[in-house]
CSV table of C-alpha atoms and ligand atoms in Angstrom, one decimal:
chain,number,residue,atom,x,y,z
A,1,MET,CA,0.0,0.0,0.0
A,2,LYS,CA,1.2,3.5,-0.7
A,3,ILE,CA,0.9,5.8,2.3
A,4,ALA,CA,1.3,9.6,2.4
A,5,ILE,CA,2.2,10.9,5.9
A,6,LEU,CA,1.4,14.6,6.3
A,7,GLY,CA,3.9,16.1,8.7
A,8,SER,CA,7.5,15.1,9.6
A,9,GLY,CA,7.6,15.9,13.3
A,10,VAL,CA,8.4,13.1,15.7
A,11,ILE,CA,5.0,11.6,15.2
A,12,GLY,CA,5.1,11.6,11.4
A,13,VAL,CA,8.6,10.2,11.2
A,14,THR,CA,8.1,7.4,13.8
A,15,SER,CA,4.9,6.5,11.9
A,16,ALA,CA,6.9,6.4,8.6
A,17,TRP,CA,9.4,4.1,10.3
A,18,TYR,CA,6.9,1.5,11.5
A,19,LEU,CA,4.8,1.7,8.3
A,20,ALA,CA,8.0,1.1,6.2
A,21,GLN,CA,8.9,-1.8,8.5
A,22,ALA,CA,5.5,-3.3,7.7
A,23,GLY,CA,6.4,-3.2,4.0
A,24,HIS,CA,4.4,-0.2,2.8
A,25,GLU,CA,5.6,2.4,0.3
A,26,VAL,CA,5.8,5.6,2.4
A,27,VAL,CA,6.2,9.2,1.5
A,28,VAL,CA,6.4,12.0,4.1
A,29,VAL,CA,5.4,15.6,3.2
A,30,ASP,CA,6.4,18.7,5.2
A,31,ARG,CA,6.6,22.4,4.7
A,32,GLN,CA,9.9,22.6,6.5
A,33,SER,CA,13.4,21.9,5.1
A,34,GLY,CA,13.8,18.7,7.2
A,35,PRO,CA,12.3,16.7,10.0
A,36,ALA,CA,11.4,18.0,13.5
A,37,LEU,CA,11.8,21.7,12.8
A,38,GLU,CA,8.5,22.7,14.6
A,39,THR,CA,7.2,21.4,18.0
A,40,SER,CA,9.6,18.4,18.0
A,41,PHE,CA,12.6,20.7,17.7
A,42,ALA,CA,13.6,21.7,21.3
A,43,ASN,CA,11.2,20.1,23.8
A,44,ALA,CA,12.1,19.3,27.4
A,45,GLY,CA,13.5,15.9,26.4
A,46,GLU,CA,11.6,13.7,29.0
A,47,ILE,CA,10.4,10.2,28.1
A,48,SER,CA,8.2,10.1,31.1
A,49,PRO,CA,5.4,7.5,31.2
A,50,GLY,CA,5.5,7.8,35.0
A,51,TYR,CA,4.3,11.4,34.8
A,52,ALA,CA,1.8,10.8,32.1
A,53,SER,CA,-1.1,12.8,33.5
A,54,PRO,CA,-3.9,14.9,32.0
A,55,TRP,CA,-3.7,18.6,32.5
A,56,ALA,CA,-7.4,18.6,33.1
A,57,ALA,CA,-7.6,17.5,36.7
A,58,PRO,CA,-9.8,18.2,39.7
A,59,GLY,CA,-8.7,21.4,41.3
A,60,ILE,CA,-7.0,22.8,38.2
A,61,PRO,CA,-9.4,25.7,37.7
A,62,MET,CA,-8.6,27.0,41.2
A,63,LYS,CA,-4.9,26.4,40.8
A,64,ALA,CA,-5.0,28.1,37.4
A,65,VAL,CA,-6.3,31.3,39.0
A,66,ARG,CA,-3.3,31.3,41.4
A,67,TRP,CA,-0.8,30.5,38.6
A,68,LEU,CA,-2.1,33.3,36.4
A,69,MET,CA,-1.1,35.8,39.1
A,70,MET,CA,2.5,34.4,39.7
A,71,ARG,CA,5.5,36.3,38.6
A,72,HIS,CA,7.2,33.2,37.1
A,73,ALA,CA,3.8,31.8,36.0
A,74,PRO,CA,3.5,28.2,34.7
A,75,LEU,CA,0.3,29.2,32.9
A,76,ILE,CA,-0.3,32.2,30.7
A,77,LEU,CA,-3.7,33.0,29.2
A,78,ARG,CA,-3.8,35.6,26.4
A,79,PRO,CA,-7.5,35.5,25.5
A,80,HIS,CA,-8.7,36.9,22.2
A,81,ALA,CA,-11.8,36.5,20.0
A,82,ASP,CA,-11.1,32.9,18.9
A,83,MET,CA,-14.0,30.5,18.9
A,84,ALA,CA,-11.6,27.5,18.7
A,85,MET,CA,-9.8,28.7,21.8
A,86,MET,CA,-13.1,29.2,23.7
A,87,ARG,CA,-14.5,25.8,22.7
A,88,TRP,CA,-11.2,24.1,23.6
A,89,LEU,CA,-11.0,25.8,27.0
A,90,ALA,CA,-14.7,24.9,27.8
A,91,ALA,CA,-14.0,21.3,26.8
A,92,MET,CA,-10.8,21.2,28.9
A,93,LEU,CA,-12.7,22.6,32.0
A,94,GLY,CA,-15.3,19.9,31.4
A,95,ASN,CA,-12.6,17.3,31.9
A,96,CYS,CA,-11.5,18.7,35.3
A,97,ASN,CA,-13.4,16.1,37.4
A,98,ALA,CA,-12.3,12.9,39.1
A,99,ARG,CA,-14.1,10.6,36.7
A,100,ASP,CA,-12.7,12.0,33.5
A,101,TYR,CA,-9.3,12.5,35.0
A,102,ALA,CA,-9.1,8.8,35.8
A,103,ILE,CA,-10.3,7.7,32.3
A,104,ASN,CA,-7.9,10.1,30.6
A,105,LYS,CA,-4.9,9.2,32.8
A,106,SER,CA,-5.4,5.5,32.3
A,107,ARG,CA,-5.4,6.0,28.5
A,108,MET,CA,-2.2,8.1,28.7
A,109,VAL,CA,-0.3,5.8,30.9
A,110,ARG,CA,-1.3,2.7,28.8
A,111,LEU,CA,0.1,4.4,25.6
A,112,ALA,CA,3.1,6.0,27.3
A,113,GLU,CA,4.3,2.8,28.9
A,114,PHE,CA,3.8,0.9,25.6
A,115,SER,CA,5.7,3.7,23.8
A,116,ARG,CA,8.7,3.7,26.2
A,117,ASP,CA,9.0,-0.1,25.7
A,118,ARG,CA,8.9,0.3,21.9
A,119,LEU,CA,11.6,3.0,22.1
A,120,ILE,CA,13.8,0.6,24.1
A,121,GLU,CA,13.2,-2.1,21.6
A,122,LEU,CA,14.0,0.3,18.7
A,123,ARG,CA,17.2,1.3,20.3
A,124,GLY,CA,18.2,-2.3,20.8
A,125,ALA,CA,17.3,-3.2,17.2
A,126,THR,CA,18.9,-0.2,15.4
A,127,GLY,CA,21.5,1.3,17.8
A,128,ILE,CA,19.9,4.8,17.3
A,129,ARG,CA,21.7,7.5,19.2
A,130,TYR,CA,20.1,10.8,20.4
A,131,ASP,CA,21.9,11.9,23.6
A,132,GLU,CA,19.8,9.3,25.4
A,133,ARG,CA,20.0,8.5,29.1
A,134,SER,CA,18.1,6.0,31.3
A,135,GLN,CA,18.5,7.6,34.7
A,136,GLY,CA,15.0,8.4,35.7
A,137,THR,CA,13.1,11.6,36.5
A,138,LEU,CA,13.3,13.6,39.8
A,139,GLN,CA,10.3,15.7,40.7
A,140,LEU,CA,11.8,18.3,43.0
A,141,PHE,CA,9.9,20.0,45.8
A,142,ARG,CA,11.2,23.3,47.1
A,143,GLU,CA,8.5,23.5,49.7
A,144,GLN,CA,7.6,21.1,52.5
A,145,LYS,CA,3.9,21.4,51.7
A,146,GLN,CA,4.6,20.1,48.2
A,147,LEU,CA,6.3,17.1,49.7
A,148,ASP,CA,3.4,16.6,52.2
A,149,GLY,CA,0.9,16.6,49.3
A,150,VAL,CA,2.7,13.8,47.4
A,151,GLY,CA,0.5,11.1,48.9
A,152,LYS,CA,-2.1,11.4,46.1
A,153,ASP,CA,0.5,11.0,43.3
A,154,ILE,CA,2.0,8.0,45.1
A,155,ALA,CA,-1.4,6.3,45.3
A,156,VAL,CA,-1.7,6.7,41.5
A,157,LEU,CA,1.8,5.4,40.9
A,158,LYS,CA,1.1,2.4,43.1
A,159,ALA,CA,-2.2,1.7,41.3
A,160,ASP,CA,-0.4,1.9,37.9
A,161,GLY,CA,2.5,-0.3,39.1
A,162,VAL,CA,5.1,2.5,38.4
A,163,PRO,CA,8.2,2.1,40.6
A,164,PHE,CA,9.1,5.2,42.6
A,165,GLU,CA,11.3,6.5,45.4
A,166,VAL,CA,10.4,9.3,47.9
A,167,LEU,CA,13.7,11.2,48.7
A,168,ASP,CA,14.8,13.6,51.4
A,169,PRO,CA,17.2,16.4,50.4
A,170,THR,CA,20.2,14.1,50.8
A,171,GLY,CA,18.6,11.6,48.5
A,172,CYS,CA,17.8,14.3,46.0
A,173,VAL,CA,21.5,15.3,46.0
A,174,ALA,CA,22.5,11.6,45.6
A,175,ALA,CA,20.3,11.3,42.5
A,176,GLU,CA,21.3,14.7,41.1
A,177,PRO,CA,24.8,15.6,42.6
A,178,GLY,CA,24.7,19.1,41.0
A,179,LEU,CA,21.9,20.0,43.5
A,180,ALA,CA,24.6,20.2,46.2
A,181,ASN,CA,25.2,23.8,44.9
A,182,SER,CA,21.5,24.8,44.9
A,183,GLU,CA,20.9,28.4,46.0
A,184,VAL,CA,17.5,27.4,47.4
A,185,PRO,CA,16.6,25.0,50.1
A,186,LEU,CA,15.2,21.6,49.0
A,187,ALA,CA,12.3,19.9,50.7
A,188,GLY,CA,12.6,16.5,49.0
A,189,GLY,CA,11.6,14.7,45.8
A,190,LEU,CA,9.8,11.9,44.1
A,191,ARG,CA,12.0,9.9,41.7
A,192,LEU,CA,10.7,7.6,39.0
A,193,PRO,CA,13.7,5.5,38.1
A,194,HIS,CA,12.3,4.0,34.9
A,195,ASP,CA,11.8,7.3,33.0
A,196,GLU,CA,14.3,8.2,30.3
A,197,THR,CA,15.6,11.4,28.6
A,198,GLY,CA,16.8,12.2,25.1
A,199,ASP,CA,17.0,14.8,22.3
A,200,CYS,CA,13.8,14.5,20.3
A,201,PHE,CA,15.2,16.5,17.3
A,202,LYS,CA,18.3,14.2,17.1
A,203,PHE,CA,16.2,11.1,17.4
A,204,THR,CA,13.7,12.2,14.7
A,205,ASN,CA,16.5,13.1,12.3
A,206,ALA,CA,18.4,9.9,12.9
A,207,LEU,CA,15.2,7.8,12.5
A,208,ALA,CA,14.3,9.7,9.3
A,209,GLN,CA,17.8,8.9,7.9
A,210,MET,CA,17.3,5.2,8.7
A,211,ALA,CA,13.8,5.3,7.2
A,212,ALA,CA,15.2,7.0,4.0
A,213,THR,CA,17.7,4.2,3.6
A,214,GLN,CA,14.8,1.8,3.7
A,215,GLY,CA,13.0,3.6,0.9
A,216,VAL,CA,10.9,6.2,2.7
A,217,ARG,CA,10.7,9.4,0.5
A,218,PHE,CA,10.8,12.8,2.3
A,219,LEU,CA,9.2,15.7,0.3
A,220,ASN,CA,10.5,18.7,2.3
A,221,ASP,CA,9.7,22.4,1.6
A,222,THR,CA,6.3,21.3,0.5
A,223,ALA,CA,3.2,23.0,2.0
A,224,ILE,CA,0.0,21.0,2.2
A,225,THR,CA,-3.0,23.0,1.3
A,226,ARG,CA,-6.0,20.6,0.9
A,227,LEU,CA,-7.2,17.0,1.1
A,228,ALA,CA,-9.3,16.4,-2.0
A,229,ALA,CA,-12.2,13.9,-1.6
A,230,GLU,CA,-14.5,12.1,-4.0
A,231,GLY,CA,-17.0,9.3,-3.5
A,232,GLY,CA,-16.4,9.4,0.3
A,233,ARG,CA,-12.6,8.8,-0.1
A,234,ILE,CA,-9.5,11.0,-0.3
A,235,THR,CA,-8.3,11.0,-3.9
A,236,HIS,CA,-5.2,13.1,-3.4
A,237,VAL,CA,-3.5,15.7,-1.3
A,238,GLU,CA,-2.9,19.2,-2.8
A,239,THR,CA,0.4,20.9,-2.1
A,240,ASP,CA,2.2,23.9,-3.4
A,241,ALA,CA,4.4,21.5,-5.4
A,242,GLY,CA,1.5,19.7,-7.0
A,243,ASN,CA,-0.9,16.8,-6.2
A,244,LEU,CA,0.2,13.6,-4.4
A,245,VAL,CA,-1.8,10.4,-4.8
A,246,ALA,CA,-1.7,7.5,-2.3
A,247,ASP,CA,-3.9,4.7,-1.1
A,248,ALA,CA,-4.0,6.0,2.5
A,249,TYR,CA,-3.3,9.3,4.1
A,250,LEU,CA,-2.1,9.9,7.7
A,251,VAL,CA,-2.4,13.3,9.2
A,252,ALA,CA,0.4,14.1,11.7
A,253,MET,CA,0.6,17.9,11.4
A,254,GLY,CA,0.5,18.6,15.1
A,255,SER,CA,-1.3,21.8,16.0
A,256,TYR,CA,-2.2,22.4,12.3
A,257,SER,CA,-4.0,19.2,11.8
A,258,PRO,CA,-7.6,20.5,12.5
A,259,GLN,CA,-7.5,23.0,9.7
A,260,LEU,CA,-6.7,20.3,7.2
A,261,VAL,CA,-9.5,17.9,8.1
A,262,ALA,CA,-12.2,20.5,8.9
A,263,PRO,CA,-13.4,20.9,5.3
A,264,LEU,CA,-14.2,17.2,5.4
A,265,GLY,CA,-16.6,17.7,8.3
A,266,ILE,CA,-14.2,16.3,10.9
A,267,ARG,CA,-13.9,18.5,14.0
A,268,LEU,CA,-10.6,17.6,15.6
A,269,PRO,CA,-10.4,19.3,19.0
A,270,VAL,CA,-6.6,20.1,18.9
A,271,TYR,CA,-5.5,23.5,20.0
A,272,PRO,CA,-1.9,25.0,20.3
A,273,VAL,CA,-0.6,25.3,23.8
A,274,LYS,CA,2.6,27.2,23.6
A,275,GLY,CA,5.7,26.3,25.6
A,276,TYR,CA,9.2,27.7,25.8
A,277,SER,CA,12.7,26.2,26.2
A,278,ILE,CA,16.2,27.4,26.5
A,279,THR,CA,19.2,25.2,25.6
A,280,VAL,CA,22.3,26.1,27.7
A,281,PRO,CA,25.8,25.0,26.9
A,282,ILE,CA,27.4,23.3,30.0
A,283,VAL,CA,30.4,25.0,31.4
A,284,ASP,CA,30.8,23.1,34.7
A,285,GLU,CA,30.0,19.4,34.4
A,286,ALA,CA,29.9,18.8,38.2
A,287,ARG,CA,27.2,21.4,38.7
A,288,ALA,CA,25.0,20.2,35.8
A,289,PRO,CA,22.0,17.8,36.0
A,290,VAL,CA,22.6,14.2,35.1
A,291,SER,CA,19.0,13.4,34.0
A,292,THR,CA,15.6,15.2,34.1
A,293,LEU,CA,14.5,17.2,37.1
A,294,LEU,CA,11.0,18.6,37.3
A,295,ASP,CA,10.9,21.9,39.3
A,296,GLU,CA,7.5,21.5,40.8
A,297,SER,CA,7.3,25.2,41.9
A,298,TYR,CA,7.5,26.5,38.3
A,299,LYS,CA,6.4,23.3,36.4
A,300,VAL,CA,9.7,23.5,34.5
A,301,ALA,CA,11.7,20.5,33.3
A,302,ILE,CA,15.5,20.7,33.4
A,303,THR,CA,17.2,17.9,31.3
A,304,ARG,CA,20.7,16.9,30.5
A,305,LEU,CA,21.2,16.4,26.8
A,306,GLY,CA,24.9,15.6,26.1
A,307,ASP,CA,26.9,18.7,26.7
A,308,ARG,CA,23.8,20.9,27.0
A,309,ILE,CA,21.0,21.5,29.5
A,310,ARG,CA,17.5,21.9,28.1
A,311,VAL,CA,15.1,23.8,30.3
A,312,GLY,CA,11.5,23.7,29.2
A,313,GLY,CA,8.0,24.5,30.4
A,314,MET,CA,5.1,26.9,30.6
A,315,ALA,CA,1.7,26.6,29.1
A,316,GLU,CA,0.6,29.6,27.2
A,317,ILE,CA,-2.8,29.8,25.6
A,318,SER,CA,-2.4,32.5,23.0
A,319,GLY,CA,-3.3,30.9,19.6
A,320,PHE,CA,-0.6,30.4,16.9
A,321,THR,CA,1.7,33.2,18.0
A,322,LYS,CA,5.4,32.4,18.0
A,323,ASP,CA,6.8,35.5,19.7
A,324,LEU,CA,9.6,35.1,22.3
A,325,PRO,CA,8.9,37.4,25.3
A,326,PRO,CA,12.0,37.9,27.5
A,327,ALA,CA,9.9,37.4,30.6
A,328,ARG,CA,9.4,33.7,29.7
A,329,ARG,CA,13.1,33.2,29.2
A,330,ALA,CA,13.6,34.8,32.6
A,331,THR,CA,11.4,32.2,34.2
A,332,LEU,CA,13.4,29.3,32.7
A,333,GLU,CA,16.7,30.9,33.7
A,334,HIS,CA,15.4,31.5,37.2
A,335,SER,CA,14.4,27.9,37.7
A,336,ALA,CA,17.5,26.3,36.3
A,337,GLY,CA,19.9,29.0,37.6
A,338,SER,CA,18.8,28.7,41.2
A,339,LEU,CA,19.0,24.9,41.3
A,340,PHE,CA,22.1,24.4,39.2
A,341,PRO,CA,24.0,27.7,39.5
A,342,GLY,CA,27.1,28.0,37.4
A,343,ALA,CA,26.4,24.8,35.5
A,344,GLY,CA,25.8,26.5,32.2
A,345,ASP,CA,26.4,29.7,30.3
A,346,MET,CA,23.0,31.3,30.3
A,347,ALA,CA,24.1,34.2,28.1
A,348,ALA,CA,25.0,31.7,25.4
A,349,ALA,CA,21.6,29.9,25.6
A,350,SER,CA,19.3,29.6,22.7
A,351,PHE,CA,15.6,30.5,23.3
A,352,TRP,CA,12.8,28.7,21.5
A,353,CYS,CA,9.0,28.2,21.6
A,354,GLY,CA,6.8,25.4,20.3
A,355,LEU,CA,3.1,24.8,20.0
A,356,ARG,CA,1.9,21.6,21.7
A,357,PRO,CA,-0.9,20.0,19.9
A,358,MET,CA,-3.3,19.6,22.9
A,359,THR,CA,-6.6,17.9,23.1
A,360,PRO,CA,-9.0,18.9,25.9
A,361,ASP,CA,-8.6,15.5,27.5
A,362,SER,CA,-4.8,15.4,27.0
A,363,THR,CA,-4.9,12.1,25.2
A,364,PRO,CA,-3.8,12.0,21.5
A,365,VAL,CA,-6.1,11.2,18.7
A,366,ILE,CA,-5.0,8.0,17.0
A,367,GLY,CA,-6.9,5.9,14.5
A,368,ALA,CA,-9.4,5.8,11.6
A,369,THR,CA,-11.8,8.6,10.7
A,370,LYS,CA,-15.2,8.5,9.0
A,371,VAL,CA,-13.3,8.7,5.6
A,372,PRO,CA,-12.1,5.2,5.0
A,373,ASN,CA,-8.6,6.0,3.7
A,374,LEU,CA,-7.9,8.9,6.1
A,375,PHE,CA,-6.1,8.3,9.5
A,376,LEU,CA,-5.0,10.5,12.4
A,377,ASN,CA,-2.0,10.5,14.6
A,378,THR,CA,-1.9,13.8,16.4
A,379,GLY,CA,-2.9,15.8,19.5
A,380,HIS,CA,0.0,14.5,21.7
A,381,GLY,CA,0.2,17.7,23.7
A,382,THR,CA,2.7,17.6,26.5
A,383,LEU,CA,4.0,14.1,25.8
A,384,GLY,CA,4.5,13.6,22.1
A,385,TRP,CA,8.1,12.6,22.5
A,386,THR,CA,7.2,10.1,25.2
A,387,MET,CA,4.3,8.6,23.2
A,388,ALA,CA,5.7,8.7,19.7
A,389,CYS,CA,7.0,5.2,19.2
A,390,GLY,CA,3.9,3.6,20.7
A,391,SER,CA,1.5,5.8,18.7
A,392,ALA,CA,3.3,5.1,15.5
A,393,HIS,CA,3.3,1.3,16.3
A,394,VAL,CA,-0.4,1.2,16.8
A,395,ILE,CA,-1.3,3.4,13.8
A,396,ALA,CA,0.8,1.1,11.6
A,397,ASP,CA,-1.3,-1.8,12.8
A,398,ILE,CA,-4.6,0.1,12.4
A,399,ILE,CA,-3.8,1.2,8.8
A,400,ALA,CA,-2.9,-2.4,8.0
A,401,GLY,CA,-6.1,-3.7,9.5
A,402,ARG,CA,-4.2,-5.7,12.2
A,403,PRO,CA,-5.3,-5.6,15.9
A,404,PRO,CA,-2.9,-3.3,17.7
A,405,ALA,CA,-1.0,-4.7,20.7
A,406,ILE,CA,-2.8,-2.4,23.2
A,407,GLU,CA,-6.4,-1.2,23.4
A,408,THR,CA,-6.9,1.7,21.0
A,409,ALA,CA,-10.6,2.1,20.4
A,410,ASP,CA,-10.7,4.9,23.1
A,411,LEU,CA,-7.9,6.8,21.4
A,412,ALA,CA,-9.8,7.3,18.2
A,413,ILE,CA,-11.6,10.6,17.2
A,414,SER,CA,-14.9,8.8,17.7
A,415,ARG,CA,-14.5,9.3,21.4
A,416,TYR,CA,-15.6,12.9,20.9
A,417,ARG,CA,-19.4,13.3,20.6
A,418,ASN,CA,-19.2,16.2,18.1
A,419,ALA,CA,-16.3,15.0,16.0
A,420,ALA,CA,-18.1,14.4,12.8
B,1,LIG,C1,8.3,23.5,25.7
B,1,LIG,C2,7.9,22.1,25.3
B,1,LIG,C3,8.3,21.1,26.1
B,1,LIG,C4,8.0,19.8,25.8
B,1,LIG,N1,8.5,18.8,26.5
B,1,LIG,C5,8.2,17.5,26.2
B,1,LIG,C6,8.8,16.4,26.9
B,1,LIG,O1,9.7,16.7,27.8
B,1,LIG,N2,8.5,15.2,26.7
B,1,LIG,C7,7.5,14.9,25.7
B,1,LIG,O2,7.2,13.7,25.6
B,1,LIG,N3,6.9,15.9,25.0
B,1,LIG,C8,7.3,17.2,25.3
B,1,LIG,N4,6.7,18.2,24.6
B,1,LIG,C9,5.6,17.8,23.6
B,1,LIG,C10,6.2,17.3,22.2
B,1,LIG,O3,7.3,18.1,21.8
B,1,LIG,C11,5.1,17.4,21.2
B,1,LIG,O4,3.9,16.6,21.6
B,1,LIG,C12,5.5,16.7,19.9
B,1,LIG,O5,6.7,17.4,19.4
B,1,LIG,C13,4.5,16.8,18.8
B,1,LIG,O6,5.0,16.2,17.6
B,1,LIG,P1,4.2,16.3,16.3
B,1,LIG,O7,5.0,15.5,15.3
B,1,LIG,O8,2.8,16.0,16.5
B,1,LIG,O9,4.2,17.8,15.9
B,1,LIG,P2,5.3,18.8,15.1
B,1,LIG,O10,6.6,18.4,15.6
B,1,LIG,O11,4.9,20.1,15.2
B,1,LIG,O12,5.2,18.2,13.7
B,1,LIG,C14,4.1,18.6,12.8
B,1,LIG,C15,4.7,18.8,11.4
B,1,LIG,O13,3.7,19.2,10.5
B,1,LIG,C16,4.2,20.1,9.6
B,1,LIG,N5,3.1,20.9,9.0
B,1,LIG,C17,2.1,21.5,9.7
B,1,LIG,N6,1.3,22.1,8.8
B,1,LIG,C18,1.8,21.8,7.6
B,1,LIG,C19,1.3,22.1,6.3
B,1,LIG,N7,0.3,22.9,6.0
B,1,LIG,N8,2.1,21.7,5.2
B,1,LIG,C20,3.2,20.9,5.4
B,1,LIG,N9,3.6,20.6,6.7
B,1,LIG,C21,2.9,21.0,7.7
B,1,LIG,C22,5.1,21.0,10.4
B,1,LIG,O14,6.1,21.6,9.6
B,1,LIG,C23,5.7,20.0,11.4
B,1,LIG,O15,7.0,19.5,10.9
B,1,LIG,C24,7.0,19.5,24.8
B,1,LIG,C25,6.5,20.6,24.0
B,1,LIG,C26,7.0,21.9,24.3
B,1,LIG,C27,6.4,23.0,23.4
């Protein structure tokens, strides 16, 4: 079967890999000059099934009000007249209850764990390198009350069978020796030893190269403008470089996926939630993090990637804007600079933003649509890097008509009442 994959972020490229492995003829189309140049470019680098949790949780609306007023705020809302934003926010708030949280979390954990295992398998089979480390994630609490409140998270980890360690300040320093130089007191931490880290851009590009050697074609610098349909099926995809015909079409265009499928009467509730990162060259190895640390106070992730530190976070709801306000950079520098002072050269850091393709229930949309030869693999929000290999593995099975290795019916767009 000839399959056209629309988008060459981490989701499109991993999909191309598994579809090519299954023997299909695959072509990947993207407007950028190479893979992973949009949201998959400089994310926080965590492969974190242990922390796979929906943003929409009980108590979030109250917390959000507090966050919006903080100086180094983890959440920024820049409302404007945008029906898609209003609809998405309303649906997200509708998920902030115990029942939906439990359903959404179980879907996310199932996919994220499956995905981490597929990544380990892929690494073993191909030897792919991407500044990877398998040294866990440390959620760091600066305040005692954060540590005192950890019981709820522990109950969930226990229920999901995720191994964990609760650490005192000495234990935190043992896990992350650079914290010995922290300028702020530490209350303790929660460590998930099975989480991993790695550079999503390097991974995606290395995998794309391996896929290309297996015959996958990459059409770069090619903007997709429309899906043409006739007789209830997609006949071709229109691009600024001409039409492309395939047997099946997989949409993996991140935050830009809804606009492509809307003319077909498919309402995909994916909205861009902007995040920021800085990438800091390491100047003092002994002061730098060894793995990923989550600074709970600012919801910022600080990750070691080779000779660099990636600091990423914040959720800004402001449409498709890609501006880089200095205040956001200051928040990232404040978090990493106070915990790992002198580790990196902040002045030499590069500053970046990306648009997370978020669904209101935080779970990606993977599977078939009402159009028989059109499939979706998008909406991975905060955890697209974590979930990429698993999502790609299951969509390859779904397209081939094989039963996927995990339950996927509840990941499809049909879970939304108003989707079609
Ligand atoms: C600050 C930040 C930190 C993050 N940290 C983590 C983390 O630590 N761990 C984790 O698991 N996840 C993290 N994420 C989330 C993760 O990066 C995303 O979920 C993931 O990159 C989404 O991948 P994607 O392939 O769906 O989208 P993208 O990477 O955006 O790929 C979509 C592709 O579609 C192409 N495209 C779009 N429209 C068109 C068009 N009209 N024509 C042609 N091509 C088009 C784009 O050029 C792009 O290449 C983070 C995100 C951010 C912003």
